[in-house]
Short mmCIF file of C-alpha atoms and ligand atoms in Angstrom, two decimals:
data_model
loop_
_atom_site.label_atom_id
_atom_site.label_comp_id
_atom_site.label_asym_id
_atom_site.label_seq_id
_atom_site.Cartn_x
_atom_site.Cartn_y
_atom_site.Cartn_z
CA MET A 1 104.86 139.29 126.27
CA GLN A 2 106.16 141.61 123.59
CA THR A 3 109.58 141.80 122.00
CA LYS A 4 111.53 145.07 121.92
CA ASN A 5 110.04 145.93 118.57
CA GLY A 6 106.54 145.44 119.88
CA LYS A 7 105.83 141.99 118.42
CA TRP A 8 103.88 139.53 120.54
CA LYS A 9 105.65 136.45 121.85
CA PHE A 10 103.54 133.36 121.13
CA HIS A 11 103.95 130.01 122.87
CA SER A 12 104.63 127.20 120.39
CA ALA A 13 101.31 125.53 121.35
CA CYS A 14 99.50 128.61 120.16
CA LEU A 15 101.20 128.47 116.77
CA LEU A 16 100.12 124.88 116.12
CA PHE A 17 96.70 125.97 114.90
CA PRO A 18 96.14 127.77 111.62
CA PRO A 19 95.23 131.46 112.11
CA LEU A 20 91.73 132.58 111.20
CA GLY A 21 91.19 133.75 107.63
CA LYS A 22 90.75 137.49 106.89
CA ASP A 23 86.93 137.40 106.89
CA GLU A 24 86.65 135.27 110.03
CA LEU A 25 89.11 137.54 111.87
CA GLN A 26 87.12 140.61 110.81
CA SER A 27 83.87 139.03 112.14
CA LEU A 28 85.60 138.24 115.43
CA ALA A 29 86.86 141.87 115.61
CA ASP A 30 83.31 143.17 114.92
CA ASP A 31 81.94 140.93 117.65
CA ILE A 32 84.58 142.07 120.16
CA ARG A 33 83.88 145.72 119.29
CA GLU A 34 80.17 145.18 119.92
CA ARG A 35 80.16 142.84 122.94
CA GLY A 36 83.68 143.19 124.34
CA LEU A 37 86.27 140.45 124.80
CA LEU A 38 84.37 137.57 126.45
CA ASN A 39 87.36 135.31 127.12
CA PRO A 40 90.67 136.83 128.22
CA ILE A 41 93.92 136.01 126.46
CA ILE A 42 95.89 133.41 128.37
CA ILE A 43 99.56 133.96 129.04
CA TYR A 44 102.18 131.56 130.32
CA GLU A 45 105.80 132.37 131.18
CA GLY A 46 105.63 135.67 129.30
CA GLN A 47 104.13 134.21 126.15
CA ILE A 48 100.64 134.11 124.66
CA LEU A 49 99.50 130.55 125.33
CA ASP A 50 95.94 130.79 123.99
CA GLY A 51 94.03 133.56 122.22
CA ARG A 52 96.23 134.57 119.29
CA ASN A 53 93.18 135.25 117.09
CA ARG A 54 91.39 137.11 119.91
CA LEU A 55 94.47 139.29 120.41
CA LEU A 56 94.75 140.13 116.70
CA ALA A 57 91.00 140.79 116.55
CA CYS A 58 91.28 143.18 119.56
CA GLU A 59 93.99 145.10 117.71
CA LEU A 60 91.81 145.21 114.60
CA ALA A 61 88.81 146.38 116.63
CA GLY A 62 90.84 148.92 118.63
CA VAL A 63 89.80 147.23 121.90
CA LYS A 64 92.30 146.93 124.77
CA PRO A 65 92.99 143.20 125.25
CA GLU A 66 92.54 141.60 128.65
CA PHE A 67 95.17 139.09 129.80
CA LYS A 68 95.03 136.32 132.37
CA LYS A 69 97.81 134.08 133.61
CA TRP A 70 97.39 130.36 132.98
CA ASP A 71 96.69 128.76 136.34
CA GLY A 72 95.90 125.21 135.27
CA ASN A 73 97.52 121.99 136.36
CA GLY A 74 99.56 119.68 134.21
CA SER A 75 100.83 120.57 130.79
CA PRO A 76 100.09 124.03 129.33
CA LEU A 77 100.84 122.58 125.89
CA SER A 78 98.20 119.89 126.30
CA TRP A 79 95.73 122.40 127.78
CA ALA A 80 96.18 124.86 124.87
CA ILE A 81 95.70 122.11 122.29
CA SER A 82 92.62 120.82 124.03
CA ALA A 83 91.11 124.35 124.27
CA ASN A 84 91.67 124.90 120.55
CA LEU A 85 90.31 121.50 119.56
CA ILE A 86 87.06 122.24 121.38
CA ARG A 87 86.64 125.56 119.53
CA ARG A 88 87.74 124.46 116.07
CA HIS A 89 85.91 122.04 113.81
CA LEU A 90 88.88 120.06 112.55
CA THR A 91 88.79 116.68 110.84
CA ALA A 92 90.81 113.71 112.12
CA SER A 93 93.20 114.33 109.23
CA GLN A 94 93.73 117.99 110.20
CA ARG A 95 94.28 116.95 113.79
CA ALA A 96 96.93 114.50 112.56
CA VAL A 97 98.86 117.44 111.06
CA ILE A 98 98.76 119.19 114.43
CA ALA A 99 100.04 115.97 115.97
CA LEU A 100 102.88 116.01 113.44
CA ASP A 101 103.79 119.57 114.46
CA LEU A 102 103.63 118.52 118.07
CA LEU A 103 106.19 115.72 117.70
CA PRO A 104 109.35 117.86 118.00
CA MET A 105 107.89 119.51 121.13
CA LEU A 106 107.23 116.11 122.66
CA GLU A 107 110.72 115.02 121.76
CA GLU A 108 112.08 118.15 123.43
CA GLU A 109 110.06 117.31 126.53
CA ALA A 110 111.39 113.76 126.48
CA LYS A 111 114.92 115.19 126.44
CA GLN A 112 114.05 117.41 129.39
CA ARG A 113 112.77 114.36 131.24
CA GLN A 114 116.02 112.58 130.54
CA ARG A 115 118.00 115.55 131.79
CA LEU A 116 115.86 115.64 134.94
CA SER A 117 116.22 111.96 135.66
CA ALA A 118 119.97 112.27 135.26
CA GLY A 119 119.82 114.79 138.08
CA ARG A 120 120.79 117.70 135.84
CA GLY A 121 118.87 120.66 134.52
CA LYS A 122 116.58 120.97 137.54
CA LYS A 123 116.63 124.73 137.19
CA GLY A 124 115.41 124.51 133.59
CA ALA A 125 112.55 122.20 134.51
CA THR A 126 109.13 123.63 133.79
CA LYS A 127 105.59 122.68 134.73
CA SER A 128 105.07 121.40 131.18
CA VAL A 129 106.98 118.15 131.67
CA THR A 130 103.88 116.13 132.42
CA PHE A 131 103.23 113.99 129.36
CA SER A 132 103.22 110.26 129.76
CA GLU A 133 106.64 109.02 130.70
CA THR A 134 106.29 106.07 128.37
CA GLY A 135 104.85 105.45 124.95
CA LYS A 136 105.79 106.39 121.46
CA ALA A 137 105.73 110.10 120.63
CA SER A 138 103.23 109.67 117.78
CA GLN A 139 100.85 107.76 120.06
CA ILE A 140 101.06 110.50 122.68
CA ALA A 141 100.59 113.18 120.00
CA ALA A 142 97.59 111.26 118.60
CA THR A 143 96.02 111.02 122.05
CA ILE A 144 96.47 114.73 122.74
CA THR A 145 95.05 115.77 119.38
CA ARG A 146 92.32 113.12 119.41
CA THR A 147 93.29 111.45 116.16
CA ASN A 148 94.67 107.98 115.51
CA SER A 149 98.35 107.10 115.68
CA SER A 150 98.38 105.43 112.25
CA TYR A 151 97.40 108.81 110.77
CA VAL A 152 100.29 110.44 112.61
CA GLU A 153 102.68 107.80 111.27
CA LYS A 154 101.32 108.39 107.77
CA MET A 155 101.77 112.14 108.15
CA LYS A 156 105.40 111.52 109.11
CA SER A 157 105.99 109.56 105.89
CA ILE A 158 104.12 112.17 103.82
CA ASN A 159 106.22 114.93 105.35
CA ARG A 160 109.39 113.06 104.42
CA ALA A 161 108.36 112.20 100.85
CA ALA A 162 106.28 115.20 99.82
CA PRO A 163 106.34 118.04 102.39
CA GLU A 164 104.24 120.30 100.12
CA VAL A 165 101.28 117.94 100.58
CA VAL A 166 101.16 118.51 104.35
CA ALA A 167 99.66 121.99 103.81
CA GLU A 168 96.81 120.43 101.81
CA VAL A 169 95.85 118.19 104.73
CA ARG A 170 96.27 121.07 107.19
CA SER A 171 93.83 123.23 105.27
CA GLY A 172 91.33 120.37 104.95
CA VAL A 173 91.63 120.05 101.16
CA MET A 174 92.51 116.37 101.41
CA THR A 175 92.48 113.50 103.86
CA VAL A 176 95.55 111.78 105.23
CA ASN A 177 94.80 108.73 103.06
CA ASP A 178 94.56 110.76 99.86
CA ALA A 179 97.73 112.63 100.78
CA ALA A 180 99.52 109.32 101.38
CA ARG A 181 98.54 108.22 97.87
CA LEU A 182 99.66 111.53 96.42
CA ALA A 183 103.00 111.35 98.22
CA LYS A 184 103.82 108.09 96.43
CA LEU A 185 103.59 109.74 92.98
CA THR A 186 106.32 111.62 91.15
CA GLN A 187 106.75 115.35 91.85
CA PRO A 188 105.44 116.47 88.42
CA GLN A 189 102.36 114.25 88.89
CA ARG A 190 101.81 115.74 92.34
CA GLN A 191 102.09 119.26 90.98
CA GLN A 192 99.56 118.54 88.24
CA ILE A 193 97.13 116.98 90.71
CA LEU A 194 97.45 119.86 93.18
CA ALA A 195 96.92 122.38 90.38
CA GLY A 196 93.83 120.43 89.24
CA ILE A 197 92.40 120.38 92.77
CA HIS A 198 92.98 124.11 93.29
CA ASN A 199 91.53 125.01 89.89
CA ASP A 200 88.33 123.12 90.59
CA PRO A 201 87.82 122.59 94.34
CA ASP A 202 84.42 120.95 93.72
CA GLN A 203 86.01 117.91 92.12
CA SER A 204 86.91 115.01 94.39
CA VAL A 205 90.64 114.59 95.02
CA ARG A 206 90.45 110.97 93.83
CA ARG A 207 88.84 111.97 90.61
CA VAL A 208 91.54 114.51 89.81
CA MET A 209 94.23 111.95 90.70
CA ARG A 210 92.71 109.36 88.45
CA LYS A 211 92.46 111.78 85.49
CA VAL A 212 96.08 112.89 85.85
CA LEU A 213 97.35 109.32 86.15
CA VAL A 214 95.41 108.11 83.13
CA ASN A 215 96.65 111.13 81.13
CA SER A 216 100.24 110.57 82.17
CA VAL A 217 100.04 106.98 80.88
CA LYS A 218 98.63 108.28 77.59
CA GLN A 219 101.17 111.07 77.17
CA ALA A 220 104.29 109.11 78.07
CA PRO A 221 106.62 108.39 75.14
CA ALA A 222 106.19 104.83 73.83
CA SER A 223 109.37 103.54 75.50
CA ASP A 224 108.30 104.96 78.91
CA ARG A 225 104.77 103.71 78.73
CA GLN A 226 103.98 101.49 81.63
CA GLY A 227 103.00 98.65 79.38
CA ASP A 228 99.66 99.91 78.10
CA SER A 229 100.62 98.55 74.68
CA ARG A 230 101.21 95.19 76.37
CA VAL A 231 97.64 95.08 77.64
CA GLU A 232 95.01 93.89 75.21
CA ILE A 233 91.28 94.38 75.57
CA LEU A 234 89.39 91.68 73.71
CA CYS A 235 85.71 92.04 73.15
CA GLY A 236 83.68 88.84 73.31
CA ASP A 237 82.42 85.99 75.44
CA CYS A 238 85.26 85.16 77.81
CA LEU A 239 84.77 81.39 77.58
CA LYS A 240 85.19 81.53 73.81
CA VAL A 241 88.06 84.04 73.87
CA MET A 242 90.00 82.13 76.54
CA HIS A 243 89.48 78.87 74.65
CA GLU A 244 90.75 80.37 71.38
CA LYS A 245 93.52 82.68 72.59
CA ILE A 246 95.01 81.59 75.90
CA GLU A 247 97.37 78.66 76.29
CA ASP A 248 97.28 76.17 79.17
CA GLY A 249 99.10 77.39 82.30
CA SER A 250 100.22 80.66 80.67
CA VAL A 251 98.52 83.14 83.07
CA ASN A 252 100.36 84.19 86.23
CA ALA A 253 97.56 86.09 87.92
CA ILE A 254 93.83 86.50 87.47
CA VAL A 255 91.98 89.32 89.20
CA THR A 256 88.33 89.51 88.33
CA SER A 257 84.87 90.35 89.44
CA PRO A 258 82.24 88.37 87.52
CA PRO A 259 78.59 89.42 87.23
CA PHE A 260 76.80 88.53 90.50
CA ASN A 261 73.32 87.77 89.10
CA ARG A 262 71.87 90.61 91.17
CA GLY A 263 69.96 92.38 88.46
CA ILE A 264 72.61 95.05 87.84
CA ALA A 265 71.74 97.14 84.80
CA TYR A 266 74.70 96.41 82.53
CA HIS A 267 74.72 97.83 79.05
CA THR A 268 74.12 94.51 77.27
CA TYR A 269 74.64 91.59 79.67
CA ASP A 270 71.44 90.37 81.38
CA ASP A 271 72.20 90.06 85.10
CA ASN A 272 68.93 88.25 85.91
CA ARG A 273 69.59 84.65 84.99
CA ASP A 274 68.09 81.42 86.13
CA LYS A 275 69.97 80.41 89.29
CA THR A 276 70.90 76.91 88.17
CA GLU A 277 71.94 78.01 84.72
CA PHE A 278 74.08 80.81 86.28
CA SER A 279 75.82 78.34 88.63
CA GLU A 280 76.56 75.95 85.77
CA TRP A 281 77.97 78.79 83.70
CA LEU A 282 80.24 79.87 86.59
CA ASP A 283 81.41 76.29 86.90
CA GLN A 284 82.52 76.32 83.25
CA ILE A 285 84.24 79.68 83.72
CA PHE A 286 86.21 78.47 86.76
CA HIS A 287 87.13 75.24 84.92
CA GLU A 288 88.56 77.35 82.07
CA LEU A 289 90.37 79.68 84.50
CA HIS A 290 91.98 76.62 86.08
CA ARG A 291 93.19 75.50 82.65
CA VAL A 292 94.85 78.83 81.80
CA LEU A 293 96.36 79.53 85.26
CA HIS A 294 100.02 78.68 85.88
CA ASP A 295 100.63 76.07 88.62
CA ASP A 296 102.08 78.82 90.85
CA GLY A 297 99.56 81.43 89.76
CA SER A 298 97.00 83.26 91.89
CA PHE A 299 93.32 83.81 91.17
CA PHE A 300 91.62 86.66 93.06
CA LEU A 301 87.84 86.51 92.91
CA THR A 302 86.15 89.74 94.01
CA VAL A 303 82.50 89.32 94.79
CA GLY A 304 80.25 92.23 95.56
CA HIS A 305 77.16 91.21 97.41
CA ALA A 306 73.91 92.62 98.66
CA PRO A 307 72.60 92.21 102.23
CA LYS A 308 69.46 90.69 100.71
CA ALA A 309 71.47 87.73 99.36
CA PRO A 310 73.97 87.04 102.16
CA TRP A 311 75.03 83.61 100.83
CA ALA A 312 75.56 84.56 97.18
CA ALA A 313 79.27 85.38 97.53
CA ILE A 314 79.98 82.22 99.53
CA GLN A 315 78.06 80.14 97.00
CA MET A 316 80.11 81.60 94.16
CA ALA A 317 83.31 80.85 96.09
CA GLU A 318 82.11 77.29 96.68
CA ILE A 319 81.78 76.75 92.93
CA ALA A 320 85.31 78.10 92.41
CA GLY A 321 86.42 75.86 95.29
CA LYS A 322 85.56 72.78 93.20
CA HIS A 323 88.45 73.70 90.92
CA PHE A 324 90.89 75.57 93.17
CA ARG A 325 92.12 75.68 96.76
CA LEU A 326 91.03 78.68 98.81
CA GLN A 327 94.39 80.00 100.05
CA ASN A 328 93.31 83.34 101.55
CA GLN A 329 90.14 85.21 102.24
CA ILE A 330 90.49 88.98 102.13
CA ILE A 331 87.95 91.48 103.33
CA TRP A 332 87.96 94.58 101.18
CA VAL A 333 86.67 97.43 103.38
CA LYS A 334 85.30 100.21 101.18
CA SER A 335 84.22 102.58 103.91
CA ILE A 336 84.62 102.66 107.66
CA THR A 337 83.89 104.83 110.66
CA VAL A 338 86.60 105.08 113.31
CA ASN A 339 85.99 107.21 116.37
CA GLU A 340 83.13 109.10 114.70
CA THR A 341 85.21 109.90 111.59
CA SER A 342 84.09 108.26 108.36
CA HIS A 343 86.35 107.29 105.51
CA GLY A 344 85.17 106.24 102.04
CA HIS A 345 81.77 106.36 100.42
CA PHE A 346 78.70 104.90 102.14
CA SER A 347 76.22 103.65 99.54
CA PRO A 348 72.69 104.63 100.50
CA ILE A 349 70.27 101.72 101.07
CA GLN A 350 66.51 101.53 101.17
CA GLY A 351 64.55 100.57 104.28
CA GLU A 352 65.45 99.93 107.90
CA ARG A 353 66.34 96.25 107.76
CA PHE A 354 69.98 96.25 106.77
CA LEU A 355 73.15 98.04 107.73
CA ASN A 356 75.01 99.88 104.97
CA ARG A 357 77.26 97.35 103.26
CA ALA A 358 80.81 98.62 103.72
CA TRP A 359 82.88 95.60 102.62
CA ASP A 360 83.18 92.85 100.04
CA TYR A 361 84.98 89.54 99.75
CA VAL A 362 88.15 88.91 97.78
CA PHE A 363 88.74 85.15 97.65
CA HIS A 364 92.31 84.18 96.83
CA PHE A 365 92.48 80.82 95.07
CA THR A 366 95.49 78.85 93.90
CA LYS A 367 95.88 75.38 92.42
CA SER A 368 97.78 73.89 95.37
CA GLY A 369 96.82 76.15 98.28
CA ASN A 370 100.55 76.48 98.87
CA VAL A 371 101.77 79.27 96.60
CA PRO A 372 104.29 81.69 98.16
CA LEU A 373 103.19 85.33 98.05
CA LYS A 374 105.08 88.63 97.98
CA ARG A 375 103.57 89.85 101.25
CA LYS A 376 106.19 92.58 101.73
CA ALA A 377 105.34 94.08 98.31
CA ILE A 378 102.16 95.39 99.91
CA GLY A 379 103.56 95.55 103.45
CA VAL A 380 102.97 98.29 105.97
CA PRO A 381 105.67 100.03 108.05
CA TYR A 382 106.29 98.64 111.54
CA GLN A 383 104.74 100.77 114.30
CA HIS A 384 107.78 100.32 116.51
CA ASP A 385 111.31 100.63 115.16
CA SER A 386 112.49 97.90 117.53
CA ASN A 387 110.50 95.34 115.49
CA ILE A 388 112.71 95.96 112.46
CA THR A 389 115.84 94.65 114.12
CA ARG A 390 114.13 92.08 116.37
CA GLY A 391 113.79 88.72 114.65
CA GLY A 392 116.47 89.62 112.12
CA HIS A 393 114.04 89.79 109.18
CA GLY A 394 115.82 92.91 107.90
CA SER A 395 112.65 94.47 106.53
CA THR A 396 111.04 97.78 107.40
CA VAL A 397 107.56 96.50 106.58
CA ARG A 398 105.31 93.77 107.87
CA CYS A 399 102.45 91.84 106.26
CA ALA A 400 99.42 94.09 105.75
CA GLY A 401 97.02 91.37 106.86
CA ASP A 402 93.82 90.23 105.23
CA VAL A 403 91.61 93.28 105.80
CA TRP A 404 92.30 95.91 103.18
CA PHE A 405 90.88 99.40 103.42
CA ILE A 406 90.58 100.74 99.89
CA PRO A 407 87.99 103.50 99.90
CA HIS A 408 85.49 103.45 97.12
CA GLU A 409 85.49 106.71 95.21
CA THR A 410 82.39 108.79 95.81
CA ILE A 411 80.24 108.50 92.72
CA HIS A 412 79.29 111.92 91.35
CA GLY A 413 77.75 111.13 88.00
CA SER A 414 77.94 109.22 84.79
CA GLU A 415 81.39 110.55 83.88
CA ASP A 416 82.85 109.00 87.04
CA ARG A 417 81.20 105.67 86.38
CA ALA A 418 82.63 105.66 82.83
CA GLU A 419 79.18 104.28 81.96
CA HIS A 420 79.77 101.08 83.97
CA PRO A 421 77.56 100.32 87.00
CA ALA A 422 79.84 97.93 88.93
CA THR A 423 83.53 98.82 88.78
CA PHE A 424 86.19 98.06 91.37
CA PRO A 425 88.99 100.56 92.13
CA PRO A 426 92.22 99.84 90.20
CA GLU A 427 94.08 100.00 93.57
CA LEU A 428 92.37 96.75 94.57
CA ALA A 429 93.65 94.88 91.50
CA GLU A 430 97.07 96.51 91.95
CA ARG A 431 97.34 95.19 95.49
CA CYS A 432 96.36 91.67 94.37
CA LEU A 433 98.87 91.70 91.49
CA LYS A 434 101.71 92.91 93.73
CA LEU A 435 100.86 90.25 96.29
CA ALA A 436 100.93 87.61 93.55
CA GLY A 437 104.43 88.88 92.69
CA VAL A 438 103.81 89.65 89.02
CA GLU A 439 106.90 90.67 87.06
CA ASN A 440 107.56 92.33 83.75
CA ASP A 441 106.97 89.25 81.63
CA SER A 442 104.04 87.94 83.68
CA LEU A 443 100.66 87.55 82.02
CA VAL A 444 97.64 88.92 83.87
CA LEU A 445 94.03 88.12 82.98
CA ASP A 446 90.66 89.65 83.79
CA PRO A 447 87.95 87.69 81.92
CA PHE A 448 85.26 90.22 83.02
CA CYS A 449 87.33 93.37 82.78
CA GLY A 450 84.58 96.01 82.43
CA VAL A 451 86.32 99.38 82.19
CA ASN A 452 88.71 99.35 85.17
CA GLY A 453 89.90 95.74 85.16
CA MET A 454 93.21 96.26 83.32
CA ILE A 455 94.32 99.68 84.61
CA ALA A 456 96.49 98.12 87.33
CA ALA A 457 98.20 95.71 84.90
CA ALA A 458 98.99 98.63 82.58
CA LYS A 459 100.32 100.66 85.49
CA LEU A 460 102.60 97.84 86.63
CA GLY A 461 103.88 97.33 83.08
CA VAL A 462 103.01 93.64 82.84
CA ARG A 463 101.39 91.81 79.91
CA GLY A 464 97.65 91.64 80.23
CA ILE A 465 94.48 90.36 78.60
CA GLY A 466 91.17 91.89 79.55
CA ILE A 467 87.95 90.42 78.13
CA ASP A 468 84.45 91.86 78.23
CA ILE A 469 81.36 90.94 76.30
CA ASP A 470 80.19 94.52 76.00
CA PRO A 471 81.62 96.62 73.14
CA VAL A 472 80.82 99.88 74.97
CA TYR A 473 82.81 98.85 78.06
CA CYS A 474 85.64 97.53 75.87
CA LYS A 475 85.80 100.88 74.10
CA SER A 476 85.95 102.75 77.43
CA ALA A 477 88.58 100.35 78.77
CA LYS A 478 90.75 100.89 75.67
CA LYS A 479 90.27 104.65 75.95
CA LEU A 480 91.42 104.57 79.58
CA LEU A 481 94.55 102.64 78.61
CA GLY A 482 95.36 105.08 75.79
C1 SAM B 1 81.18 93.19 87.78
S1 SAM B 1 81.50 93.70 86.16
C2 SAM B 1 83.25 93.87 86.15
C3 SAM B 1 83.69 95.29 86.31
C4 SAM B 1 85.19 95.49 86.32
N1 SAM B 1 85.81 94.75 87.42
C5 SAM B 1 85.54 96.98 86.45
O1 SAM B 1 86.06 97.39 87.49
O2 SAM B 1 85.27 97.75 85.53
C6 SAM B 1 81.21 92.25 85.21
C7 SAM B 1 81.47 92.42 83.73
O3 SAM B 1 81.32 91.15 83.08
C8 SAM B 1 80.92 91.39 81.73
N2 SAM B 1 80.44 90.12 81.19
C9 SAM B 1 79.27 89.49 81.41
N3 SAM B 1 79.25 88.30 80.77
C10 SAM B 1 80.42 88.17 80.13
C11 SAM B 1 81.00 87.16 79.34
N4 SAM B 1 80.35 86.03 79.04
N5 SAM B 1 82.25 87.34 78.87
C12 SAM B 1 82.94 88.48 79.14
N6 SAM B 1 82.44 89.47 79.89
C13 SAM B 1 81.19 89.32 80.40
C14 SAM B 1 79.89 92.49 81.89
O4 SAM B 1 79.71 93.21 80.68
C15 SAM B 1 80.52 93.36 83.00
O5 SAM B 1 81.26 94.43 82.46
#
């Protein structure tokens, strides 16, 4: 179990889990000194299979360690992982990192299986060759570590694009989804964000990311700016502004979220209007949006709704449907629980009647109902490599479908809200704009832009017009764009 120079030999399964920190190890050593070693250290084929921390704590406590040979059935690797998972409180994201580490071991086992089935290498065969004979390695790794295989796939991409981010997920600083976002940024942006997170661990990862991204738009030299100078924020009533400033058929994509008449406390706009008057007003808005939209343009209508008014979103879409064709209906999932792990922010609700609302509608309207979309621009990688070649589509991604998980940032206080009570995340607008296939000279419109409405257009470097009736929101929106 020890090398010639007295170092312990650890099984690779044992090294998958992060060692205890200094203080935790000291408490374990104190406990062992006082009560003795309660669980022996497990050895397998001359290596420590389980109990690395117990062994180090025994040395620290000056207690003679007790060893026991592993006598289980099946895979020692799987057993050691399972034993550790029971003891450790790891998130699904942290377990996905362990699954990532496990992949080369599973691949090694697969090779051993191949050697065995070819009738060679029987001598080298070990008890550990007991994982499923079929199935993709990341699925097997996900099953063993009790996480989901899409997380494992994401961790593989993160490891390829930004290996330094893997450690952040391993230590529990960020989730797989946040790390995937971070991995898509440039290396200097990643460094700044990681420094920001480490300097102030109480801040949410998303919040730090957003600050750094907004700053990098502001600080970029004029020629590098991702079009913020091409995005205008116009303060005023959108019907009037559109009528005066926007030509017929000149807008390629509209992404907007109008007021919902739900009594939201906006700074100036009164969100408690007479129902009929509100519907008539929406009708005029949609008529005007139809006028300005290009024949091949896309109009994405995001409607937040309350459980108390379950038909309100549909009714709004019906009014838009008098002017446009409903081409797609997207469900924007803001928060979700999968296998007891929650992702995103769950807004608290009063009373026992309703479930927490975790999604909203995004209605995709076009003039003809037959406008081609850039589905691959927001595609997701195929789960199985064989799908890439099969069918001859020559693409590594497939359509992402019509349910989009874009977690809503946890709201901490007024600074996060940028003094607006009903923002959508810029990632939502970005996804819509990419799907609509906007290009450099495209014109994008948000007639109710609030503070966040034009961030995506600025990021993508397209021309944009954002309109809001409230001077305070317009000022914030301009500030965010630099
Ligand atoms: C749901 S919020 C949009 C928030 C925005 N999507 C964001 O993420 O920041 C609706 C916005 O419509 C604005 N608004 C209300 N009536 C308006 C009008 N007639 N013209 C322009 N903006 C208006 C409100 O001030 C409010 O900011």
